[in-house]
Coordinates of C-alpha atoms and ligand atoms in Angstrom, one line a residue:
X1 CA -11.9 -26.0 -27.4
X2 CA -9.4 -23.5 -27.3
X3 CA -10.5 -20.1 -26.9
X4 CA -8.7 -16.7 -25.8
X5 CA -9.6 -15.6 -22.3
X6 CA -11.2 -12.3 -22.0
X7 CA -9.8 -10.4 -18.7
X8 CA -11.0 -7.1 -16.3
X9 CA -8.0 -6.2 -14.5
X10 CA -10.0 -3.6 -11.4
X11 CA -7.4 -0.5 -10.6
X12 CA -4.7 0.7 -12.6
X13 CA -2.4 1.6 -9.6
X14 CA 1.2 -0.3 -9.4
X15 CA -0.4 -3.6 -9.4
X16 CA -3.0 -2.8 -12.0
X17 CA -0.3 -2.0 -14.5
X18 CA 1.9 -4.6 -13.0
X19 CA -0.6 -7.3 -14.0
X20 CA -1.2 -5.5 -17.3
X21 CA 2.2 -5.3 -19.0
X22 CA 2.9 -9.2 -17.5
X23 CA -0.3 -10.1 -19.2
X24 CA 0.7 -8.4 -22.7
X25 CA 4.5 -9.7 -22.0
X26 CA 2.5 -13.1 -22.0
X27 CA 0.4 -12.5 -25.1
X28 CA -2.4 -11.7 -23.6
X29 CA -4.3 -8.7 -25.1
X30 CA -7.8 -9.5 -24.7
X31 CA -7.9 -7.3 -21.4
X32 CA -9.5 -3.9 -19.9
X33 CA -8.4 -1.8 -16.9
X34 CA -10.7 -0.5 -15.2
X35 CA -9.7 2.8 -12.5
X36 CA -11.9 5.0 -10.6
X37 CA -9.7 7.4 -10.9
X38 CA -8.7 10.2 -13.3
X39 CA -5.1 8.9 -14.1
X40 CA -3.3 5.5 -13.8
X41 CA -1.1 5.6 -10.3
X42 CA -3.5 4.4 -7.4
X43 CA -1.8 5.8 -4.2
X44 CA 0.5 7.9 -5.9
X45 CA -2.3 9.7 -8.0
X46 CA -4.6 10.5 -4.9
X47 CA -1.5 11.2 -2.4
X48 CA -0.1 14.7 -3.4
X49 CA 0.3 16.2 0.1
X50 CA 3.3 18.6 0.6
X51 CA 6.7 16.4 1.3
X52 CA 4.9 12.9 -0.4
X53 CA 8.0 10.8 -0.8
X54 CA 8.9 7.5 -0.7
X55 CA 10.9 6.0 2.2
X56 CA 11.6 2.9 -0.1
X57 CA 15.1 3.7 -2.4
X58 CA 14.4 4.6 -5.6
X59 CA 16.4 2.1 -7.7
X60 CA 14.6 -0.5 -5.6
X61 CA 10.8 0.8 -5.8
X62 CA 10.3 0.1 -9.8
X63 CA 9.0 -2.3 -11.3
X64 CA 11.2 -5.1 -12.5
X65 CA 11.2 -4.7 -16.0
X66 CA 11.1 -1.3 -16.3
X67 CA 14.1 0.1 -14.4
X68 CA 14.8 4.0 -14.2
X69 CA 18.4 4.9 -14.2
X70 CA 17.5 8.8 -13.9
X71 CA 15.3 9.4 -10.3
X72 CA 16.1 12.8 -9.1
X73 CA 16.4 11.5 -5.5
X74 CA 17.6 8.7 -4.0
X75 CA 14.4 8.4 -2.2
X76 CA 11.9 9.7 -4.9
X77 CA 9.1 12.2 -4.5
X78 CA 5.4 11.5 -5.1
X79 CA 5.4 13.1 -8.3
X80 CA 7.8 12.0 -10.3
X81 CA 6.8 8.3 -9.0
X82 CA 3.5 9.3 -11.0
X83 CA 5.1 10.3 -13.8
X84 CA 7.0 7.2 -13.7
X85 CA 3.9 4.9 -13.3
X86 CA 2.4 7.2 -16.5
X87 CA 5.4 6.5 -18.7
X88 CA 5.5 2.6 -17.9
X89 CA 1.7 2.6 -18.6
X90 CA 2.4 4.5 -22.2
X91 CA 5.7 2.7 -22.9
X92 CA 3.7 -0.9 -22.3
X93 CA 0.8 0.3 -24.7
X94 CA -1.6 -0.2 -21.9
X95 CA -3.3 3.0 -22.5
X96 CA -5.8 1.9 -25.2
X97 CA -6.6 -0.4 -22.7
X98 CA -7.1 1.5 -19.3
X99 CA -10.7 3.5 -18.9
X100 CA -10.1 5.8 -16.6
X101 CA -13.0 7.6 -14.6
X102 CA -15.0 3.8 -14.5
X103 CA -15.4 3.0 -11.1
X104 CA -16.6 -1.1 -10.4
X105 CA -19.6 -1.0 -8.3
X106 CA -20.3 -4.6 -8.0
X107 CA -19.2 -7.9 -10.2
X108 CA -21.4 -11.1 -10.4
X109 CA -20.5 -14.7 -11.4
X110 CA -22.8 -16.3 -13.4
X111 CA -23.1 -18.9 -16.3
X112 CA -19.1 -19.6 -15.9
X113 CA -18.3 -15.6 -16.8
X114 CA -18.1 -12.6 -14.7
X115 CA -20.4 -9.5 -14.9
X116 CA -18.8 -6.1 -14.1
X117 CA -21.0 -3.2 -12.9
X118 CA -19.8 0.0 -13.0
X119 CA -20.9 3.6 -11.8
X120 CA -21.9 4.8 -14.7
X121 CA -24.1 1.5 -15.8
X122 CA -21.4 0.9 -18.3
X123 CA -21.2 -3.1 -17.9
X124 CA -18.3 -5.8 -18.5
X125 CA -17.7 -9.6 -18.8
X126 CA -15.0 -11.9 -18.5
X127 CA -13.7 -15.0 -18.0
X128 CA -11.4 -14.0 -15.5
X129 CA -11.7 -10.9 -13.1
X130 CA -8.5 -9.2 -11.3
X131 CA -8.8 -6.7 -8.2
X132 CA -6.0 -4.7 -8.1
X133 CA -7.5 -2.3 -5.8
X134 CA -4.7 -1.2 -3.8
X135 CA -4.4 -1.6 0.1
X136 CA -3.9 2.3 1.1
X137 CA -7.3 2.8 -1.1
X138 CA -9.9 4.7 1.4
X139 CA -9.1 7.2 3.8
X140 CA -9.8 7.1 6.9
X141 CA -11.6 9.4 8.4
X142 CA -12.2 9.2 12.5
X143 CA -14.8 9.5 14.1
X144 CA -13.7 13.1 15.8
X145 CA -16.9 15.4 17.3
X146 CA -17.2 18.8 15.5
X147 CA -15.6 17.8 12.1
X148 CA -18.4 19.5 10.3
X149 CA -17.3 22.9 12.8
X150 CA -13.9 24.4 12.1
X151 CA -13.8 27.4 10.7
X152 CA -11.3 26.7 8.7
X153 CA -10.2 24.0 6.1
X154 CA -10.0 20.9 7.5
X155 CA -9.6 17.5 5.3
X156 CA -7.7 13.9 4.4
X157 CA -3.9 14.1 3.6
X158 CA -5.0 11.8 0.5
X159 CA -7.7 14.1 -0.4
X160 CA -5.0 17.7 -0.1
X161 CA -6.7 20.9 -1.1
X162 CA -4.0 22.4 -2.9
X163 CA -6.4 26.0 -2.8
X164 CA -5.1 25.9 0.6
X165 CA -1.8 27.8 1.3
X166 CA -0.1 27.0 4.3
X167 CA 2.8 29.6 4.6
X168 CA 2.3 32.1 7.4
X169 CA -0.4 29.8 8.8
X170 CA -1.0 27.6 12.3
X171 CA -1.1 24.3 11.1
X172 CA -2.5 21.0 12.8
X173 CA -1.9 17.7 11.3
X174 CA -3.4 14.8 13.4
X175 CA -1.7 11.4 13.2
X176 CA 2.0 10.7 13.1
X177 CA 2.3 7.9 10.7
X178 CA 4.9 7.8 7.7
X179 CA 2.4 10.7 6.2
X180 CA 2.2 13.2 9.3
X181 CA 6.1 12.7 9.8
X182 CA 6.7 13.8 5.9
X183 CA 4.0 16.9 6.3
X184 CA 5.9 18.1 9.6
X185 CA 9.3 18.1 7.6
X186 CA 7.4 19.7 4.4
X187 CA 5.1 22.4 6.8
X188 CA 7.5 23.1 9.5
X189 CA 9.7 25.7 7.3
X190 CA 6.4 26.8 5.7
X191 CA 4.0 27.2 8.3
X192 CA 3.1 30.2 11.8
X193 CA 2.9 27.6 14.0
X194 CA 3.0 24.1 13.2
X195 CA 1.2 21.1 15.8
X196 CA 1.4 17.6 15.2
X197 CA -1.5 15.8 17.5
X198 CA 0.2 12.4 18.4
X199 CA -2.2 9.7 20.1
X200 CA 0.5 7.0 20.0
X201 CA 4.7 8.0 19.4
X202 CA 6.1 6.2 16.4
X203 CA 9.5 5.2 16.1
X204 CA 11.3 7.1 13.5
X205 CA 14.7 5.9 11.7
X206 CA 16.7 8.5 10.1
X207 CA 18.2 7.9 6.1
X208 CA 18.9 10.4 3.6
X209 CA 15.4 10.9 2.5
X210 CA 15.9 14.3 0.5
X211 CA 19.4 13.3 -0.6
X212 CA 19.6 14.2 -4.5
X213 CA 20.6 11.9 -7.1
X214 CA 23.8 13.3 -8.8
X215 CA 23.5 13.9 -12.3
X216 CA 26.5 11.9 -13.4
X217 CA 24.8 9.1 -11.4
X218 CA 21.9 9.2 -13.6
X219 CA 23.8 9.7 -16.9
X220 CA 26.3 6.5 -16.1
X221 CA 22.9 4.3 -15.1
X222 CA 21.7 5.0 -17.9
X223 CA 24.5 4.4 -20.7
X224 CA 25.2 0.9 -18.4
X225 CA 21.8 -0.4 -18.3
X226 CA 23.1 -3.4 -16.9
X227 CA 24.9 -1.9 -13.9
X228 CA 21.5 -0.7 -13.0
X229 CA 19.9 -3.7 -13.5
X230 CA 22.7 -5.1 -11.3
X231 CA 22.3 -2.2 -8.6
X232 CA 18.9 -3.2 -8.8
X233 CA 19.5 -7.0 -8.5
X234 CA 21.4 -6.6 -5.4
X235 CA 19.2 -4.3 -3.6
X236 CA 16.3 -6.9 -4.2
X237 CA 18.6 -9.3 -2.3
X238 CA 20.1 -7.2 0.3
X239 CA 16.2 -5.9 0.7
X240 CA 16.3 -9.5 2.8
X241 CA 17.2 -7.4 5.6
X242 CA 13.6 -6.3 6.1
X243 CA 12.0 -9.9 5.7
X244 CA 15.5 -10.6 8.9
X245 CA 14.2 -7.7 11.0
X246 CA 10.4 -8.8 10.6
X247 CA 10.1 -12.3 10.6
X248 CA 11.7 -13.5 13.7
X249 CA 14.2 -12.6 16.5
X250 CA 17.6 -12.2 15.5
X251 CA 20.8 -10.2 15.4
X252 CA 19.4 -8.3 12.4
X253 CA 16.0 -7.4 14.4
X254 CA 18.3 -6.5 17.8
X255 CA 20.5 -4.2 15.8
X256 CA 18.0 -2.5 13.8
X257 CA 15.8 -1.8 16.9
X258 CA 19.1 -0.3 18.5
X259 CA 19.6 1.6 15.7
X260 CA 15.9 3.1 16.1
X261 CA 16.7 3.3 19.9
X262 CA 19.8 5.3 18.9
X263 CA 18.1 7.7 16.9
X264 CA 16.0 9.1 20.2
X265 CA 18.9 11.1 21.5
X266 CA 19.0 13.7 18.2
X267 CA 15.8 15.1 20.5
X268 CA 18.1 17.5 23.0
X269 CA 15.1 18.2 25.4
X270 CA 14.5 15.5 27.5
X271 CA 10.7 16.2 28.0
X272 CA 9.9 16.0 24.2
X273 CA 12.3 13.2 23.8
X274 CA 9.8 11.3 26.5
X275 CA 6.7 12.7 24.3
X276 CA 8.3 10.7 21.6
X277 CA 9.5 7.5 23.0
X278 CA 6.7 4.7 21.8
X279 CA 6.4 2.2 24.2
X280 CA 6.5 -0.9 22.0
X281 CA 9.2 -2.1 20.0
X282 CA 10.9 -0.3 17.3
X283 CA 9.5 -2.4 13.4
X284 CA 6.2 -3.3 15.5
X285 CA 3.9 -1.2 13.3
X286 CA 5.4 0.6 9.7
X287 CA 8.7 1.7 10.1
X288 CA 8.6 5.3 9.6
X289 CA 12.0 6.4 8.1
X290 CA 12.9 10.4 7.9
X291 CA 15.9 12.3 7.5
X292 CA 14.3 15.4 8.6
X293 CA 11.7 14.6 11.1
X294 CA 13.8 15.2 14.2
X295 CA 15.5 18.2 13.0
X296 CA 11.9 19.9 12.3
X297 CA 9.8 18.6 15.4
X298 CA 12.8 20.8 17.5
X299 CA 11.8 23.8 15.5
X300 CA 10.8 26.7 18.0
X301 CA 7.4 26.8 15.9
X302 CA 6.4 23.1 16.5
X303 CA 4.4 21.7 19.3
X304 CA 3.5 17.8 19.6
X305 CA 0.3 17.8 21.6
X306 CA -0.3 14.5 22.9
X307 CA -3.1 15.3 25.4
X308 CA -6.7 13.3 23.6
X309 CA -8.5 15.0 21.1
X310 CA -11.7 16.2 23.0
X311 CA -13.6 17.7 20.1
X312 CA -12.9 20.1 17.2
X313 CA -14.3 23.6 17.6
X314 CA -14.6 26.6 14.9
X315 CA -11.7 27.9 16.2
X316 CA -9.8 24.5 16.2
X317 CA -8.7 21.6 18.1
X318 CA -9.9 21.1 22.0
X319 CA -8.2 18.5 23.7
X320 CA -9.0 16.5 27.2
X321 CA -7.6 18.9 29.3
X322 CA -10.2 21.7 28.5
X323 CA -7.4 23.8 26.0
X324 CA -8.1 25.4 22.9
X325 CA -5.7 25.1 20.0
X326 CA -6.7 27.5 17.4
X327 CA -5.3 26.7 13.8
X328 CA -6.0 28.1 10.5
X329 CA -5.9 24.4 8.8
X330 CA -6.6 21.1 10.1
X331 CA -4.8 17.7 8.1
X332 CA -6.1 14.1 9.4
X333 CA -2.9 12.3 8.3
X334 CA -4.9 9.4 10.1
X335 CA -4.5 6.6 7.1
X336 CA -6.7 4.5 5.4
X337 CA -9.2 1.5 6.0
X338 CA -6.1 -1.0 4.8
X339 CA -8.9 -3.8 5.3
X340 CA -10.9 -3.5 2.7
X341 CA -9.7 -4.5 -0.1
X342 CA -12.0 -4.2 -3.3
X343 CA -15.2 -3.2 -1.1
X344 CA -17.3 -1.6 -0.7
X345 CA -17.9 -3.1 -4.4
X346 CA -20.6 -5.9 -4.3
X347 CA -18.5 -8.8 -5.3
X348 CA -20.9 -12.2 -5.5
X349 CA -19.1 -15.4 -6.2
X350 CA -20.6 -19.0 -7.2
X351 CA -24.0 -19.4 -5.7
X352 CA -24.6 -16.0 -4.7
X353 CA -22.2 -15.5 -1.9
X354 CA -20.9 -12.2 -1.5
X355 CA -17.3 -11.3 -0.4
X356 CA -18.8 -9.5 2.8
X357 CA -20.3 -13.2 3.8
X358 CA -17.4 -15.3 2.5
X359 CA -15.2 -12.5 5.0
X360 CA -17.7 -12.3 7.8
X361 CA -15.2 -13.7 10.6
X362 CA -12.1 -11.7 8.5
X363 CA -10.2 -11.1 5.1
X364 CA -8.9 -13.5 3.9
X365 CA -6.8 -15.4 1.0
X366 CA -5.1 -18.6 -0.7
X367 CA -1.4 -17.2 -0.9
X368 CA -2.7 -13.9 -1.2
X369 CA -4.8 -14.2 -4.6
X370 CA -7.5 -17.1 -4.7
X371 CA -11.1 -17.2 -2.6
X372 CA -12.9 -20.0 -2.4
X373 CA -16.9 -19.9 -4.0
X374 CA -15.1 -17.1 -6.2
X375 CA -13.9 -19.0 -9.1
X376 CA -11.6 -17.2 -12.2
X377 CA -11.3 -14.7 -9.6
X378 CA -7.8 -13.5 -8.4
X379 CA -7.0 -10.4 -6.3
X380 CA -3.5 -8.6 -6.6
X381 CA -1.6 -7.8 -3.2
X382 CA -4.8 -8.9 -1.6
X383 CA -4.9 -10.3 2.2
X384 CA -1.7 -11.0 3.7
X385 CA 0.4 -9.7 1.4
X386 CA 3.8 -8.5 2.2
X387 CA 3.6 -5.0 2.4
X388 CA 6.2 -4.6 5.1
X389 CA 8.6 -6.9 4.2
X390 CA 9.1 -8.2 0.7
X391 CA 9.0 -6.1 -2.6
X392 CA 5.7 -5.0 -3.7
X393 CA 6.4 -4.7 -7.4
X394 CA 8.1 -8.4 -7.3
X395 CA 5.3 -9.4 -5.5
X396 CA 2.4 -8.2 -8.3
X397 CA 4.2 -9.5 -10.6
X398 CA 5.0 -12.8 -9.5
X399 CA 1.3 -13.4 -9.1
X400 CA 0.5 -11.8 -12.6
X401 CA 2.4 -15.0 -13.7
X402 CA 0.5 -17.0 -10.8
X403 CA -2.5 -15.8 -13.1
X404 CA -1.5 -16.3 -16.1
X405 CA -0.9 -20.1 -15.5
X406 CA -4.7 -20.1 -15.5
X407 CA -5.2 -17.9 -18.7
X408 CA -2.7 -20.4 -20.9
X409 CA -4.9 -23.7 -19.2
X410 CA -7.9 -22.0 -20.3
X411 CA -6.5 -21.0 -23.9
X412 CA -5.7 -24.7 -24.6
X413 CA -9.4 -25.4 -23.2
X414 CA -8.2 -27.2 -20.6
X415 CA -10.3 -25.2 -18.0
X416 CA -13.0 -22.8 -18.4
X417 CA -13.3 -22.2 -14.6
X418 CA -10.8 -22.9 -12.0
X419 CA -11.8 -22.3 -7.8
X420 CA -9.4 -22.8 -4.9
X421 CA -10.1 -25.4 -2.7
X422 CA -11.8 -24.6 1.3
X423 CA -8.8 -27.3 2.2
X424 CA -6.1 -25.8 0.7
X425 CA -7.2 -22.3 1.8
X426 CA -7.1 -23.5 5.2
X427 CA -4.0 -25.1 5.4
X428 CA -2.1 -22.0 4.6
X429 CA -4.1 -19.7 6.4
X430 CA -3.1 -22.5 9.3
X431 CA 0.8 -22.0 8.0
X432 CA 0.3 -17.9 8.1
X433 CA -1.4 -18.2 11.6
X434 CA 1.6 -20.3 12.8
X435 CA 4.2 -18.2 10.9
X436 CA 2.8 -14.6 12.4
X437 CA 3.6 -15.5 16.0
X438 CA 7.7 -14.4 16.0
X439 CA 6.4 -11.4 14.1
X440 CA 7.2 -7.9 14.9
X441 CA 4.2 -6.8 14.2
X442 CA 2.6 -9.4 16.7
X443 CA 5.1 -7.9 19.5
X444 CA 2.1 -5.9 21.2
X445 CA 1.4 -2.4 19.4
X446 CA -1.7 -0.8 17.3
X447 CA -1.6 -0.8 14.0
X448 CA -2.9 -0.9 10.1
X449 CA -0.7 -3.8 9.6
X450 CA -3.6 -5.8 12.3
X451 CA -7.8 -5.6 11.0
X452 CA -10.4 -4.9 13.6
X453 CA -10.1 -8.2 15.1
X454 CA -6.5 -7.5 16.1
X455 CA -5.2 -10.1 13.1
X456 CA -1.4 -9.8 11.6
X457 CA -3.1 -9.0 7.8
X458 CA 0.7 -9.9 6.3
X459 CA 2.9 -12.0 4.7
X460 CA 5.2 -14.2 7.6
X461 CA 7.2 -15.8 4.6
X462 CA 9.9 -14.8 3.4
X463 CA 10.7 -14.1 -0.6
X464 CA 11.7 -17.1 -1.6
X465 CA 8.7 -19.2 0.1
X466 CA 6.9 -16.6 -2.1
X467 CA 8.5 -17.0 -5.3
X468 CA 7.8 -20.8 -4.5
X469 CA 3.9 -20.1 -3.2
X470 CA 3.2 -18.5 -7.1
X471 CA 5.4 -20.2 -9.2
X472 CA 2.5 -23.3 -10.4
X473 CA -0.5 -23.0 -9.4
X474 CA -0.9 -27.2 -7.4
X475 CA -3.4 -29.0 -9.9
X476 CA -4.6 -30.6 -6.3
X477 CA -5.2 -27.1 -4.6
X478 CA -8.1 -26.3 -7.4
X479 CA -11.1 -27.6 -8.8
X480 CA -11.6 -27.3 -12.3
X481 CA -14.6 -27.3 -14.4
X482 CA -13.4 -27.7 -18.4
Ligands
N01_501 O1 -1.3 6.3 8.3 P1 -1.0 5.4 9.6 P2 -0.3 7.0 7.3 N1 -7.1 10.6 16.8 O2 -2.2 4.5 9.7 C1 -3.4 8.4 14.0 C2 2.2 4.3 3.6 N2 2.9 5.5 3.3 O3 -1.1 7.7 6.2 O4 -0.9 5.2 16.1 C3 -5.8 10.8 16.8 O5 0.3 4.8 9.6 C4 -2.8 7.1 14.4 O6 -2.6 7.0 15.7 P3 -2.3 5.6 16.4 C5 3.0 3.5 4.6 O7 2.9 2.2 4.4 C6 4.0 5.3 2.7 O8 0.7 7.8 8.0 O9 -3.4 4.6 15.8 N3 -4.9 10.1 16.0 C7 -1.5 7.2 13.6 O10 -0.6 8.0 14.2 C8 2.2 3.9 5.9 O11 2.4 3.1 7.0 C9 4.8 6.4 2.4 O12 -2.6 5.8 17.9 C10 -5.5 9.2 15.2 C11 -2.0 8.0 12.3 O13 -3.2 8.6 12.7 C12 0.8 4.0 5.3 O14 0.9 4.6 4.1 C13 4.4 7.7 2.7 C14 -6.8 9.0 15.1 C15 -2.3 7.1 11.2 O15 -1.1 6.5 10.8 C16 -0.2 4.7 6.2 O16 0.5 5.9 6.7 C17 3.2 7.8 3.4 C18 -7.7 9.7 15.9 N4 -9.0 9.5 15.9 C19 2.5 6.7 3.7 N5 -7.0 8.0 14.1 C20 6.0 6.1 1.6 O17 7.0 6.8 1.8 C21 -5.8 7.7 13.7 N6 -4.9 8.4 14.3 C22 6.1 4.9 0.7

């Protein structure tokens, strides 16, 4: 019986809208988006802290059908990466099918379909349920004593309170990720007295990160779409130089770590320069790449305080050694619970398993999409998923078609439900366990990139073995119900 399968895609962030637009490009229209939020986006709609920019090129980070010949910056900022996720939304005609403000509190599969809860009772089904849900979805908060305290304003980076204005102010930012490296450069200039709390030293690589993209650039890219979609064809390829750096020792890993080595001596005084010398190797946890960062941490109004957070106190921050820093703001730049995937939603499979039992002992994933006892269910950038290697936009959409191979099987009635196999699950996560080991990221350093068992949560492969991973779903990997 053929029959056209009805589809609730769970986030419209870049994957969200990835999926969406390759379902429609597919002929697939039967489908809602459903996003917590107040506009599409995902990261780039809750991140709007002062200096958001991406450290990935512009005429690389886009999706592939939609290229943008006109970034202002080679290394765009947050906003106009939302606008640019806004106008691909509009321009695929996926806005009469995103509803916004509709947050999924739990999904149930029963009688062969799934059943969508949301916040506001509002309730869904489909044949076939997507969590795009993001990775950098929930802030994390620490555990610091005397939050509730300070005097002052204190609160996430991904949660800014743009009320607050920092000029003439003393500043705190704790964490020195890729986000408290971009708020020293953008609060430096701005702030009294800027201090940047630092429990572990990250290693920073210089590139033009605020380097503006010439007008004529912009005007020739776009009257020669094809050279973009050349410049943008090569940069996917020459992108291979992360997956070289990652995956295994090599020339490209040893001169790349040099390079970060390198990049130690713009600190003049040798003191801070020791401050902020990690002791682990350079690509072990996300690269952090800044133009600016060394130029504004030597700023006579910076201090990098790396003695332990004690407690926070109404007047501010009160380390180990008994001293008081006093600030006017306080930013946790302290990043996000990268582990949890769709939860906290109540997600119950065949049989009544729920995705907190089926991940009791970890997260896991079937080449990053498919759980087994949670059939017609598919997750977008879900465990192990490249996000430090291998293009993210590539990736989403390579498993939109991945997913799609299902919706066309269960058009033509050949399937009604299809569920990854416990075997075939554990043979790759054996293949990832194997693959992890000449890491970087398994070279002996803290990070989001491992979960709270001290697991790689990544993608060891390169892009090709990914490309191959999604291209057919294998007939002998699933079990099929018609
Ligand atoms: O978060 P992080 P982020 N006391 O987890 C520290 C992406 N991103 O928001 O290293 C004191 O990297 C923690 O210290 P330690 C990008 O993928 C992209 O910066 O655990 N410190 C660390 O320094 C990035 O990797 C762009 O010892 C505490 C920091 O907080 C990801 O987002 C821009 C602490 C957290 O660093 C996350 O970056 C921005 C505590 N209790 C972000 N708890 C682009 O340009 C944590 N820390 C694309």
């Amino acid at each position: 019986m053929a029959r056209e399968p009805r589809v609730v895609i769970i986030g419209a962030g870049m994957s969200g809208i990835a999926i969406g637009v390759t379902l429609k490009k597919a002929g697939f229209h039967d489908f809602t988006v459903l996003e917590k939020g107040s506009r599409v986006g995902g990261v780039w709609h809750w991140n709007t802290y002062p200096g958001l920019t991406c450290d990935v090129p512009s005429l690389l980070y886009r999706y592939t059908f939609a290229g943008k010949p006109d970034w202002a910056h080679f290394f765009a900022k947050g906003p106009d990466i939302q606008r640019y996720h806004e106008d691909v939304a509009r321009e695929h005609d996926l806005t009469g099918h995103i509803r916004l403000n509709t947050e999924v509190t739990g999904a149930r599969f029963e009688n062969e379909r799934w059943h969508v809860e949301t916040a506001d009772g509002t309730r869904f089904e489909a044949d076939f349920l997507v969590a795009a849900t993001g990775i950098l979805h929930h802030p994390r908060v620490p555990d610091i004593l005397g939050m509730a305290d300070f005097d002052g304003p204190l609160f996430h980076t991904a949660r800014w309170d743009h009320q607050v204005d920092p000029r003439g102010k003393r500043v705190a930012v704790i964490g020195t990720g890729s986000t408290g490296v971009q708020l020293t450069t953008a609060l430096q200039p701005l702030a009294k007295q800027f201090s940047l709390f630092q429990r572990t030293a990250q290693w920073v690589i210089p590139a033009p990160t605020r380097l503006p993209q010439p007008a004529a650039l912009s005007t020739l890219l776009r009257q020669a779409p094809r050279l973009n979609q050349a410049i943008f064809d090569a940069s996917l390829l020459a992108s291979r130089v992360l997956t070289d750096i990652t995956l295994a020792p090599g020339p490209a890993r040893t001169l790349a770590q040099a390079y970060a080595r390198a990049s130690l001596r713009l600190i003049r005084n040798r003191r801070l320069r020791a401050k902020l010398t990690p002791d682990y190797e350079p690509f072990c946890k996300r690269q952090v790449v800044s133009g600016e960062f060394f130029r504004a941490v030597q700023r006579k109004n910076v201090s990098v305080v790396t003695d332990a957070i004690e407690r926070i106190v109404p007047e501010g921050i009160r380390t180990a050694d008994g001293t008081v820093h006093e600030f006017d703001i306080i930013a946790l730049a302290t990043g996000f619970q990268a582990h949890n995937y769709m939860r906290p939603m109540r997600l119950t499979g065949r049989e009544g398993t729920t995705i907190d039992e089926a991940w009791e002992n970890g997260t896991f994933a079937y080449r990053m999409t498919a759980i087994p006892g949670f059939p017609n269910f598919f997750t977008v950038l879900g465990p192990n998923s490249p996000i430090g290697s291998v293009h993210l936009q590539y990736t989403a959409e390579h498993t939109g078609r991945y997913i799609i191979s299902f919706l066309r099987r269960f058009r033509r009635g050949e399937l009604t439900t299809a569920e990854v196999t416990e075997a075939a699950t554990k043979e790759f996560n054996e293949q990832v366990r194997a693959a992890i080991g000449p890491t970087v990221w398994n070279t002996g350093c803290q990070s989001w990139y491992l979960d709270d068992r001290g697991t790689v949560d990544l993608w060891p492969f390169d892009r090709k073995t990914l490309t191959r991973m999604l291209r057919e779903p294998d007939p002998e990997h699933y079990t099929v119900t018609v």
